[in-house]
Coordinates of C-alpha atoms and ligand atoms in Angstrom, one line a residue:
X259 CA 102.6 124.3 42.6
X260 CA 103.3 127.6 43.0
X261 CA 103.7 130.3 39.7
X262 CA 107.2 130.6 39.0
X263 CA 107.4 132.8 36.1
X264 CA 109.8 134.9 38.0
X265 CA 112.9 132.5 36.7
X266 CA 111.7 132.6 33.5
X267 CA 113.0 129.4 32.9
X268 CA 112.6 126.7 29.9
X269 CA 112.1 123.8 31.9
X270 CA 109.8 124.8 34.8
X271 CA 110.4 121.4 36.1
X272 CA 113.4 122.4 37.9
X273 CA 112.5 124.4 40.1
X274 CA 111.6 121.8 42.9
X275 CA 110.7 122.2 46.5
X276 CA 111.0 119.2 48.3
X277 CA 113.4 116.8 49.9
X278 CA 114.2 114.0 47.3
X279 CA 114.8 110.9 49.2
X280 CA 114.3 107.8 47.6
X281 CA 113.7 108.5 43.9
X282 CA 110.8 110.7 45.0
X283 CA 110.1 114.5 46.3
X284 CA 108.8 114.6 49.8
X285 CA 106.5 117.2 50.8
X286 CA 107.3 117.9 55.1
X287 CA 104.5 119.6 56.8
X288 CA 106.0 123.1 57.3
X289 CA 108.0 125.3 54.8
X290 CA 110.5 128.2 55.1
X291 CA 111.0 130.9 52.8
X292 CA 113.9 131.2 50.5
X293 CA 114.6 135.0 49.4
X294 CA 116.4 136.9 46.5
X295 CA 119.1 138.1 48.2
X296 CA 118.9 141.5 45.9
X297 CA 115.4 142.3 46.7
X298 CA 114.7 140.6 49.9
X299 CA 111.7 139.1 48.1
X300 CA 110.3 135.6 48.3
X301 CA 111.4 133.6 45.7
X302 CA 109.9 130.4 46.9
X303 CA 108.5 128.0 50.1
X304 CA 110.3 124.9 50.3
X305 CA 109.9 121.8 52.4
X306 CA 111.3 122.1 55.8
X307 CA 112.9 119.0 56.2
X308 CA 114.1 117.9 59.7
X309 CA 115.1 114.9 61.9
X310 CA 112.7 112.4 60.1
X311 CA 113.6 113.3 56.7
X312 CA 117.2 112.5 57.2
X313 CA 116.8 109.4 58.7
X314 CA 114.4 108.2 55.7
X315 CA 117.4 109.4 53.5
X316 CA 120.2 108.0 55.2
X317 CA 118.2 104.6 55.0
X318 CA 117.6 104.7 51.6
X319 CA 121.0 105.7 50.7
X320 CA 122.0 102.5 52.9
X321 CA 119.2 100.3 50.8
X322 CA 120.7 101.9 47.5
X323 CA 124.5 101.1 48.6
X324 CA 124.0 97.5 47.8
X325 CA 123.0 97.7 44.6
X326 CA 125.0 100.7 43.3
X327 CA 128.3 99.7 44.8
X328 CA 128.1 96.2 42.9
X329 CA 127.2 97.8 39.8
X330 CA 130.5 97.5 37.5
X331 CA 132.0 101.0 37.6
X332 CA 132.0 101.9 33.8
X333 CA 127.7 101.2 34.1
X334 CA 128.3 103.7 37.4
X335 CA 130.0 106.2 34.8
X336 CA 127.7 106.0 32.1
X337 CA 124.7 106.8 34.5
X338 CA 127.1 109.8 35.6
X339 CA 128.0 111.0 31.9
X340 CA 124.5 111.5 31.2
X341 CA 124.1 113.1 34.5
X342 CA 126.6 115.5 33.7
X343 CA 125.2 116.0 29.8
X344 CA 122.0 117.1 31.2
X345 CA 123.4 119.5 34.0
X346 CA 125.3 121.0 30.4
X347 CA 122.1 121.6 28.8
X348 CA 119.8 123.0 30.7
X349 CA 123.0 125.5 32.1
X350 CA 121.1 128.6 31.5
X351 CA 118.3 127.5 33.3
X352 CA 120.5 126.5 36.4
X353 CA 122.4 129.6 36.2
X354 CA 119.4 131.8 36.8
X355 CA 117.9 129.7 39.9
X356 CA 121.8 130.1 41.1
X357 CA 121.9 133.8 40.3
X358 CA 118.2 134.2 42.1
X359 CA 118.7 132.6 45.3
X360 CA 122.6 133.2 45.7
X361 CA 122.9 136.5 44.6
X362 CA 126.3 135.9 42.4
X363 CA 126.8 137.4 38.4
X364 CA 124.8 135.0 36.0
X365 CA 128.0 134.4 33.9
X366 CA 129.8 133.8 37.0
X367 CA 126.9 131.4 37.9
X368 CA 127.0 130.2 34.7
X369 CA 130.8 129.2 35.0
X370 CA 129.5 127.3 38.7
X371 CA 127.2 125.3 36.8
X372 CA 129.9 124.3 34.3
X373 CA 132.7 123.6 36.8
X374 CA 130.2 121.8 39.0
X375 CA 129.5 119.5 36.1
X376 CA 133.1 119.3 35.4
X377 CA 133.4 117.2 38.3
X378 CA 130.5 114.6 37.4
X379 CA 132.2 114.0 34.0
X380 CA 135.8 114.2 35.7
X381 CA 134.7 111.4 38.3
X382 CA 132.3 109.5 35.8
X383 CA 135.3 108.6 33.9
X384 CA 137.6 107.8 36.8
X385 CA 135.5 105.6 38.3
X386 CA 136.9 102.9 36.2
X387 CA 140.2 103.3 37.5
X388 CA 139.9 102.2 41.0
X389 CA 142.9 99.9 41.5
X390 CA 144.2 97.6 44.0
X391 CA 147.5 95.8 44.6
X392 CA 149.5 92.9 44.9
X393 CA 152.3 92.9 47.4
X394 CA 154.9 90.7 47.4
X395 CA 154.2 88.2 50.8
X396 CA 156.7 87.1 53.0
X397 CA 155.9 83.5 52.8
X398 CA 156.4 80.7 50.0
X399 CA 152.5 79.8 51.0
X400 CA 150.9 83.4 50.8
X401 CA 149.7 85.9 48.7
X402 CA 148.8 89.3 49.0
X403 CA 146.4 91.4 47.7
X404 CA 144.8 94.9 48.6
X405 CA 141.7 95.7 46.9
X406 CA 139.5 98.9 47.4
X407 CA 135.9 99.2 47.7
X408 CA 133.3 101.9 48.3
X409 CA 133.2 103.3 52.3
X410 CA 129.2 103.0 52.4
X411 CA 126.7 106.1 52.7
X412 CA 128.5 109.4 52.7
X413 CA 126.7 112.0 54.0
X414 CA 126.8 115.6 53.6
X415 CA 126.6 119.2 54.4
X416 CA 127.5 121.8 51.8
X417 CA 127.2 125.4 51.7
X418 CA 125.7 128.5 50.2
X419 CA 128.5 129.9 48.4
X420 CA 128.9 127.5 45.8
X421 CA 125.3 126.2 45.5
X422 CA 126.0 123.5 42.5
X423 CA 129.6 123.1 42.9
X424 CA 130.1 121.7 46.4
X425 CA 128.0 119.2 46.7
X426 CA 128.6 118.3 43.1
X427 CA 132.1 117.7 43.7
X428 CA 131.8 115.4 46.9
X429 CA 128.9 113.7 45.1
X430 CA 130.4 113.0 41.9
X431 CA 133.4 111.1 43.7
X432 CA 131.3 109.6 46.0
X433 CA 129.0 108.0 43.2
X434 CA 132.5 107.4 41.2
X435 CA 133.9 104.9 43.8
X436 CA 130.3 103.2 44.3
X437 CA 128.9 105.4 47.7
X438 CA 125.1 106.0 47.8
X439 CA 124.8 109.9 49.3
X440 CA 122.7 112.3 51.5
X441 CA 123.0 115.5 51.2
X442 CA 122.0 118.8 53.2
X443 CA 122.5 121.8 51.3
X444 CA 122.5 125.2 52.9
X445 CA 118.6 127.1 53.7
X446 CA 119.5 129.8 52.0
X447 CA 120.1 127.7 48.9
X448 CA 118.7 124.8 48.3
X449 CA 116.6 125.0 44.7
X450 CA 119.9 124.4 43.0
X451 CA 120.6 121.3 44.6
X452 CA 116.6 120.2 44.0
X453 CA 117.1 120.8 40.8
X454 CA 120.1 118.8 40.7
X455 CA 118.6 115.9 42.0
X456 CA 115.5 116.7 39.5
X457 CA 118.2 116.2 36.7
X458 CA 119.6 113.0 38.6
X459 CA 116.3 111.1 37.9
X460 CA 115.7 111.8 35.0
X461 CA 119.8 110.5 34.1
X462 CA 119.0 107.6 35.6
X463 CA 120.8 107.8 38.7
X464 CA 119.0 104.4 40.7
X465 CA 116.4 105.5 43.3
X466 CA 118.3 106.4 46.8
X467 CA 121.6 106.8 45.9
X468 CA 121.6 110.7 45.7
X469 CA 119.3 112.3 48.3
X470 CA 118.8 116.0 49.1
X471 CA 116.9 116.5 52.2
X472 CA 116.5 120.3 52.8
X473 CA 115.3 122.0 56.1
X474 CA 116.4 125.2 58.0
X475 CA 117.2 123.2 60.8
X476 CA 120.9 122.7 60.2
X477 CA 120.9 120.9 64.0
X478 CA 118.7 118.3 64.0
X479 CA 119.6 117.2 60.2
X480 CA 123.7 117.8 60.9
X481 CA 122.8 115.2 64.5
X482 CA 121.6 112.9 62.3
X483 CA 124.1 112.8 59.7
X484 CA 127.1 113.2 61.6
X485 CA 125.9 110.0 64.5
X486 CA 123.7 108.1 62.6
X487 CA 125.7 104.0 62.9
X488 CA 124.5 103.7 58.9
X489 CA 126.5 107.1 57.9
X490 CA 130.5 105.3 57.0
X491 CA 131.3 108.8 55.9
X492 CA 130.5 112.5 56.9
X493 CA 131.9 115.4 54.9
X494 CA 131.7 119.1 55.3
X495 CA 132.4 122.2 53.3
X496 CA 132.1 125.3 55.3
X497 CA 133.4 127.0 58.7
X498 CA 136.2 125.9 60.7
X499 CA 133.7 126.6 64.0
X500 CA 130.8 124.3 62.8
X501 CA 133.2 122.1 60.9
X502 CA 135.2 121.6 64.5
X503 CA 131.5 120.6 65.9
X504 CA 131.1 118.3 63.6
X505 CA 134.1 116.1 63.7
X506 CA 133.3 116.1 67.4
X507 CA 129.7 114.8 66.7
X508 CA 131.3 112.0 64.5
X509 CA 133.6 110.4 66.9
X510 CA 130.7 108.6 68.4
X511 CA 130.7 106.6 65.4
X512 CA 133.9 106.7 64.4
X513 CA 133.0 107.8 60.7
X514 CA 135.6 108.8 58.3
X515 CA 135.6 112.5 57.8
X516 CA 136.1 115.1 55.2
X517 CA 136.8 118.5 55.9
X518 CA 136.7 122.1 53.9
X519 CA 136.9 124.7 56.1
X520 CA 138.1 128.3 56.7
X521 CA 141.0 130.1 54.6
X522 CA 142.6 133.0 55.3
X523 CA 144.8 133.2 51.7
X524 CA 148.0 135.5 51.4
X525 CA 148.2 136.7 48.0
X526 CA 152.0 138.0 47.7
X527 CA 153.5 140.0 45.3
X528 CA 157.3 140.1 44.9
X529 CA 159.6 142.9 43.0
X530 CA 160.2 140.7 40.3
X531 CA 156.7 140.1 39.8
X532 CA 154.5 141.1 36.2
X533 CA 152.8 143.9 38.4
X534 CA 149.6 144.2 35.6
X535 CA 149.9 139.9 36.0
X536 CA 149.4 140.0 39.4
X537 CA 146.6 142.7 39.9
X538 CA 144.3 140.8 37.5
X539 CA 145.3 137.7 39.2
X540 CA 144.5 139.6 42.4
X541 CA 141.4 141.0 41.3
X542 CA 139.6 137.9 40.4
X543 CA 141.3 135.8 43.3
X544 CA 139.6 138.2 45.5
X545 CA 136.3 139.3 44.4
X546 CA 134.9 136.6 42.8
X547 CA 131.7 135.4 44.7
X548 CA 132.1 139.3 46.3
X549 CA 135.1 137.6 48.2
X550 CA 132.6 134.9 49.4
X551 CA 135.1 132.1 48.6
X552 CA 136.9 130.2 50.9
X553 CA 139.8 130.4 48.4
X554 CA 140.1 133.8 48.1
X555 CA 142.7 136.4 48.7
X556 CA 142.4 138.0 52.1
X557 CA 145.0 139.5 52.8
X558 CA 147.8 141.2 49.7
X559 CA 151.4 141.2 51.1
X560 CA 153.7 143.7 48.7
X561 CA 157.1 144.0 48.1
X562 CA 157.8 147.9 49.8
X563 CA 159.8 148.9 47.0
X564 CA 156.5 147.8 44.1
X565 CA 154.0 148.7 46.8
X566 CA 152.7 152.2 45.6
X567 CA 152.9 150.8 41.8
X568 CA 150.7 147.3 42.6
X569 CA 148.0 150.1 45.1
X570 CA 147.8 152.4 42.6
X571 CA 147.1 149.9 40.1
X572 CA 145.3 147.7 42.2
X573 CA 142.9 150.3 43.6
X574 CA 142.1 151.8 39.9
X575 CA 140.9 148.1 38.8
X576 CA 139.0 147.8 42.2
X577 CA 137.1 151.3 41.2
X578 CA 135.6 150.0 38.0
X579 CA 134.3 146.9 39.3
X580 CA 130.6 147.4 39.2
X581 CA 128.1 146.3 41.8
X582 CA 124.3 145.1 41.0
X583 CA 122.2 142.7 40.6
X584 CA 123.7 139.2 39.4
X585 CA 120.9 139.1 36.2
X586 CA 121.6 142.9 34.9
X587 CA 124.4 142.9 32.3
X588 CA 127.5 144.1 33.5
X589 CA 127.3 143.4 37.0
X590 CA 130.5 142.4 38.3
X591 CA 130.0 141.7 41.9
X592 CA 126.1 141.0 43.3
X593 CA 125.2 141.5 47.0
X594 CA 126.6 139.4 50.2
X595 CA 124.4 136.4 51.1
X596 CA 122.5 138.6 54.5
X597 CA 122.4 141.7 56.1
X598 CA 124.3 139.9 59.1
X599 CA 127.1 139.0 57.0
X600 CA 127.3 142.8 55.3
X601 CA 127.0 144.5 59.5
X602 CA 130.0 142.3 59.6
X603 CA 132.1 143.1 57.1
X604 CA 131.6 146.4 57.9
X605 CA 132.1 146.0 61.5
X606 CA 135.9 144.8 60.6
X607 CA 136.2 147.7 58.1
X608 CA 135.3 150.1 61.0
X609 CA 137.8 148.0 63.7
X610 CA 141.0 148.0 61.1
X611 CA 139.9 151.6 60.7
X612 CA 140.1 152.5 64.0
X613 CA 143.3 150.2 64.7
X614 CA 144.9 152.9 62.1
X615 CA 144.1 151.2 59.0
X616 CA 143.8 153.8 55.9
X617 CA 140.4 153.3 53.7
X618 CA 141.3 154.0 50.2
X619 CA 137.8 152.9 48.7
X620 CA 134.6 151.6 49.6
X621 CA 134.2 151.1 53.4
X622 CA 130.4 151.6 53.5
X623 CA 127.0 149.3 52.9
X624 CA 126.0 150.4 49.4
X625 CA 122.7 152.4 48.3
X626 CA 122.3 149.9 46.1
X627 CA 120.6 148.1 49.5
X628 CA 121.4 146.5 53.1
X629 CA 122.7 143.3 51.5
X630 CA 125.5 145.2 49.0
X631 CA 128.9 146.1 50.5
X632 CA 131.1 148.4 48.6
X633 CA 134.3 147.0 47.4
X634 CA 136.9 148.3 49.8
X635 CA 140.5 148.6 50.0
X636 CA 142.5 149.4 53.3
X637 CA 146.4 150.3 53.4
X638 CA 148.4 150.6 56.2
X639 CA 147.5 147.4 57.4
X640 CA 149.0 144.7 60.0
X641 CA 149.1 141.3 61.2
X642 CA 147.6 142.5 64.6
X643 CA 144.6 143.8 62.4
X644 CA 140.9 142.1 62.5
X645 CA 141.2 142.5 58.9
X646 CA 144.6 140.4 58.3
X647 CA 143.3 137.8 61.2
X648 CA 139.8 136.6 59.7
X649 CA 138.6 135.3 57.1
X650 CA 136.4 138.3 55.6
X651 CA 134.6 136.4 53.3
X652 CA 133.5 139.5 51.6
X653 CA 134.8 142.1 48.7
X654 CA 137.8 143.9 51.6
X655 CA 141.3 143.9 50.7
X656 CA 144.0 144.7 53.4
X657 CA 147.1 145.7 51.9
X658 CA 150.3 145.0 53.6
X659 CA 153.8 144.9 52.4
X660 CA 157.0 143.1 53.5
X661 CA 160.8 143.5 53.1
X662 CA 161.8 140.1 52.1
X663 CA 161.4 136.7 51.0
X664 CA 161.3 135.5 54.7
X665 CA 159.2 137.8 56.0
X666 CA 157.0 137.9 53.3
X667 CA 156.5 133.7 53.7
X668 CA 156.5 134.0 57.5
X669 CA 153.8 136.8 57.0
X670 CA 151.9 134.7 54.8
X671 CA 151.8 131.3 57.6
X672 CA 150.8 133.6 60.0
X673 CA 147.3 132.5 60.3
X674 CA 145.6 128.9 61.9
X675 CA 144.7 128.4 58.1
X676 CA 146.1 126.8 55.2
X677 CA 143.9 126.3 52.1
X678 CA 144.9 128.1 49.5
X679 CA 148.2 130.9 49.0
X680 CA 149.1 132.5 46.0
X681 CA 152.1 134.6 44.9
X682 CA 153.7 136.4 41.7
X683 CA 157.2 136.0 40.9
X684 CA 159.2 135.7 37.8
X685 CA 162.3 133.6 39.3
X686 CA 162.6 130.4 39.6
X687 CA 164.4 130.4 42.8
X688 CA 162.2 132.1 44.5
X689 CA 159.1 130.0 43.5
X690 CA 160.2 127.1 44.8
X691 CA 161.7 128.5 47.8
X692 CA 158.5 130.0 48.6
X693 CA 155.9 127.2 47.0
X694 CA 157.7 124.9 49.4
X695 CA 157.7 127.3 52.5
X696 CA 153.8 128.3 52.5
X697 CA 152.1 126.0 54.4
X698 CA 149.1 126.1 52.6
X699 CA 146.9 123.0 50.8
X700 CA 147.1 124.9 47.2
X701 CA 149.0 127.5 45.8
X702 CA 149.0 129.7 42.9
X703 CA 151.9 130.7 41.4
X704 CA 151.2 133.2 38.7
X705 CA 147.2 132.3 39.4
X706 CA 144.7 133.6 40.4
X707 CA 142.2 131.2 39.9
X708 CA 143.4 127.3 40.7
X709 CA 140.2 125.1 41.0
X710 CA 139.7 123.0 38.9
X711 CA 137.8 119.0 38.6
X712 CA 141.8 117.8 37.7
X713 CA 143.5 119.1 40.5
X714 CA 143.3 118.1 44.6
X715 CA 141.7 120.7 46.3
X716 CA 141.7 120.8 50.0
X717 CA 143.6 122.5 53.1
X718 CA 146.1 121.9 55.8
X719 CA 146.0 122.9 59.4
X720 CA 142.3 124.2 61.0
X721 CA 141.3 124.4 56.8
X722 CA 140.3 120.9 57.4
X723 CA 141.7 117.3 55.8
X724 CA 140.8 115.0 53.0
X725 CA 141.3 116.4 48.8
X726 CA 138.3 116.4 46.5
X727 CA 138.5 116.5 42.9
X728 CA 141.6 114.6 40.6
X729 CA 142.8 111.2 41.4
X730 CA 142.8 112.0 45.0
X731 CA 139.6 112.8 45.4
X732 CA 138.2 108.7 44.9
X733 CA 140.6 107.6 47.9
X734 CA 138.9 109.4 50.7
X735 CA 135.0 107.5 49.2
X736 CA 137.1 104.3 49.4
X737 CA 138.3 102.0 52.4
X738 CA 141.4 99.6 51.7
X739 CA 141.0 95.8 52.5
X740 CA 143.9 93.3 52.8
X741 CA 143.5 90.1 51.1
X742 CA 146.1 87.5 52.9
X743 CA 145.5 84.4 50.8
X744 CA 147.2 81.1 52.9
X745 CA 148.1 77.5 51.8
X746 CA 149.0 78.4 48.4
X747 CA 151.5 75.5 48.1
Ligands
SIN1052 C1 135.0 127.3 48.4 O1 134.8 128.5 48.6 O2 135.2 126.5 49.3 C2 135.1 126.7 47.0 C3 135.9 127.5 46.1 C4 136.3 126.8 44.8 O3 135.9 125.7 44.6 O4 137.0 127.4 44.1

């Protein structure tokens, strides 16, 4: 074991850095570095798991599935609770591994942690209230039932933006409704999700029923999970390009599929709006995560006669935002996950720029180091505009404005995507006129910030299909079977 002081952690026992599969940690024979995203530095050498350390986790999750599915759902839960109580206390520690390999604010890691967990209690209390039905049969002689029972191993591949959270919320429902699981987190984060599964033993959570196999080789694990005959279900959080790849792999099998893709979220701002409301709401919709948030706001659309009153405003918040390192105090937004992913924000900077864009802060990497991007704001922008067409997934706003309610929602559907919109209004007309016009998955209306373990999150259009989180969330870990009971009389 290697010295890993640097966390500074109570419980030195999280930080783990092999595949668990099976109840145990598996050591592979090479390792790949993971690095601070701040410093560049090596923070540790995990496992590279590859094609042979998925299958032995998709077969243990499939040895697992019988016992765990016929375990009565309330024992399920109670296994889950304490899973969840343990995540709770050792939060701090979590929050700094987060913070170290992610890069993101601690008390913004810290607030992962704790809506990551929110899930595992969420789900460990709905997994008693899995229901089925009688229908009435069309025969004197019949009866006819529907019951509903786990899909079989789920399998998954989650990403680095949310190291705790996404696989915490397609694990927790998959456990719920009685799935065993695999999952791959992302290479660039994977010590949260060991130390996950660390905290997953020691609640008790039966040997092979939640498996983390880590590797850099998203290929040859992503081949396995996505067309291996013992996989029922494949989900995905992450990019609408991979995420279209991977539906295509699945058809040979014929899984069910999950789906969180790409967003590109309109945040619009009518004349009636509370303008201070809405530039807070904007504010935190768009930088937290340094805009690395599938959720976020990319693009603001203004009422013209507000739009110098919200920029003004806007822009002044932006300015005081403070960049650093995710441990120092203060810090408000930490650096982007790689120096690709900051030469790309800033090559769409540059294009919107030169399309006649007008920067009116930021626009450069910072000094701070090749993996910080200044926050930025552009005016003058369009919908022809890199800016307004992609999903930045970093800390850029485009500004645009409209001149009326249609344009405005017509603006706002203008994109293949349709996770998450969010608008400010004070009537009630138009927030229904417009909440049912978007054609987005979620929308925040007066919010900012909508996620949450209660409600369904998920997207419409290329953002992918299936809900996770709330009620919803349990249907797509469950298959319905018809029960057609004859000779009755
Ligand atoms: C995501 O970026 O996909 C997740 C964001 C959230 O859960 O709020």
């Amino acid at each position: 074991m290697e010295n890993y002081s640097y966390f500074s952690l109570n419980d030195n026992k999280l930080i783990q850095t092999d595949s668990f599969i099976d109840g145990g940690w598996y050591e592979s024979k090479t390792h790949f570095n993971v690095n601070n995203p701040v410093t560049g530095q090596t923070i540790a050498k995990v496992s590279n798991g590859s094609k042979r350390e998925a299958e032995c986790a998709v077969q243990a999750a499939k040895r697992a599935f019988k016992s765990w599915s016929k375990m009565p759902a309330h024992e399920r839960g109670k296994i889950m609770r304490k899973w969840f109580d343990l995540i709770m206390q050792h939060q701090d520690d979590l929050s700094r591994i987060l913070t170290i390999e992610q890069g993101k604010p601690l008390a913004e890691a810290k607030g992962e942690i704790a809506y990551g967990a929110s899930f595992i209690e969420w789900f460990s209390e709905e997994a008693k209230r899995v229901y089925g039905d009688v229908i009435s049969a069309q025969s004197q002689n019949q009866r006819i039932i529907v019951i509903k029972q786990a899909v079989g191993v789920v399998a998954a591949i989650t990403p680095w933006n949310f190291p705790c959270a996404m696989i915490a919320r397609k694990a927790a429902a998959a456990l719920a409704a009685g799935c065993t699981f695999v999952v791959r987190p992302a290479e660039k984060t994977p010590l949260t999700a060991l130390a996950m599964a660390e905290l997953a033993q020691r609640a008790g959570v039966p040997k092979g029923v939640f498996n983390v196999v880590v590797g850099e080789d998203a290929n040859a694990i992503g081949q396995v999970f996505t067309t291996h005959p013992d996989v029922a279900k494949f989900t995905f959080t992450g990019s609408t390009a991979v995420g279209k790849l991977l539906i295509s792999q699945c058809a040979s099998t014929v899984k069910k599929v999950s789906m969180e893709l790409g967003g590109n979220a309109p945040f619009i701002v009518f004349k009636d709006a509370d303008i201070d409301a809405a530039v807070k709401g904007a504010i935190i919709s768009k930088y937290r995560n340094a805009g690395q948030t599938c959720v976020c706001t990319n693009r603001i659309l203004v009422d013209e006669s507000i739009l110098k009153e919200f920029t003004d405003k806007f822009v002044e918040a932006v300015s005081k935002l403070k960049l650093g390192d995710g441990l120092s105090d203060n810090t408000d937004i930490g650096p982007l996950i790689s120096t690709k992913a900051v030469q790309g924000i800033d090559d769409l900077v540059q294009a919107s720029v030169a399309q006649g864009a007008k920067l009116i802060l930021g626009g450069k990497v910072s000094q701070l180091g090749s993996q910080f991007y200044q926050p930025t704001v552009l005016t003058n922008v369009t919908p022809q505009m890199s800016v307004a067409k992609h999903e930045i997934f970093g800390p850029v706003t485009p500004i645009m404005s409209f001149k009326t309610e249609d344009e405005a929602i017509s603006l706002g559907n203008d994109t293949q995507y349709g996770l998450a919109a969010y608008f400010y209004s004070r009537d009630i007309g138009v927030i229904w006129r417009v909440a049912e016009g978007l054609d987005f998955g979620m929308i925040g209306i007066n919010e900012g910030i909508i996620s949450n373990a209660v409600a369904p999150f998920g997207g419409v259009k290329q953002s992918g299909n299936g809900r996770e989180g709330s009620k919803y969330g349990l249907d797509d870990y469950l298959e319905i079977k018809y029960l057609c009971m004859g000779d009755i009389l």
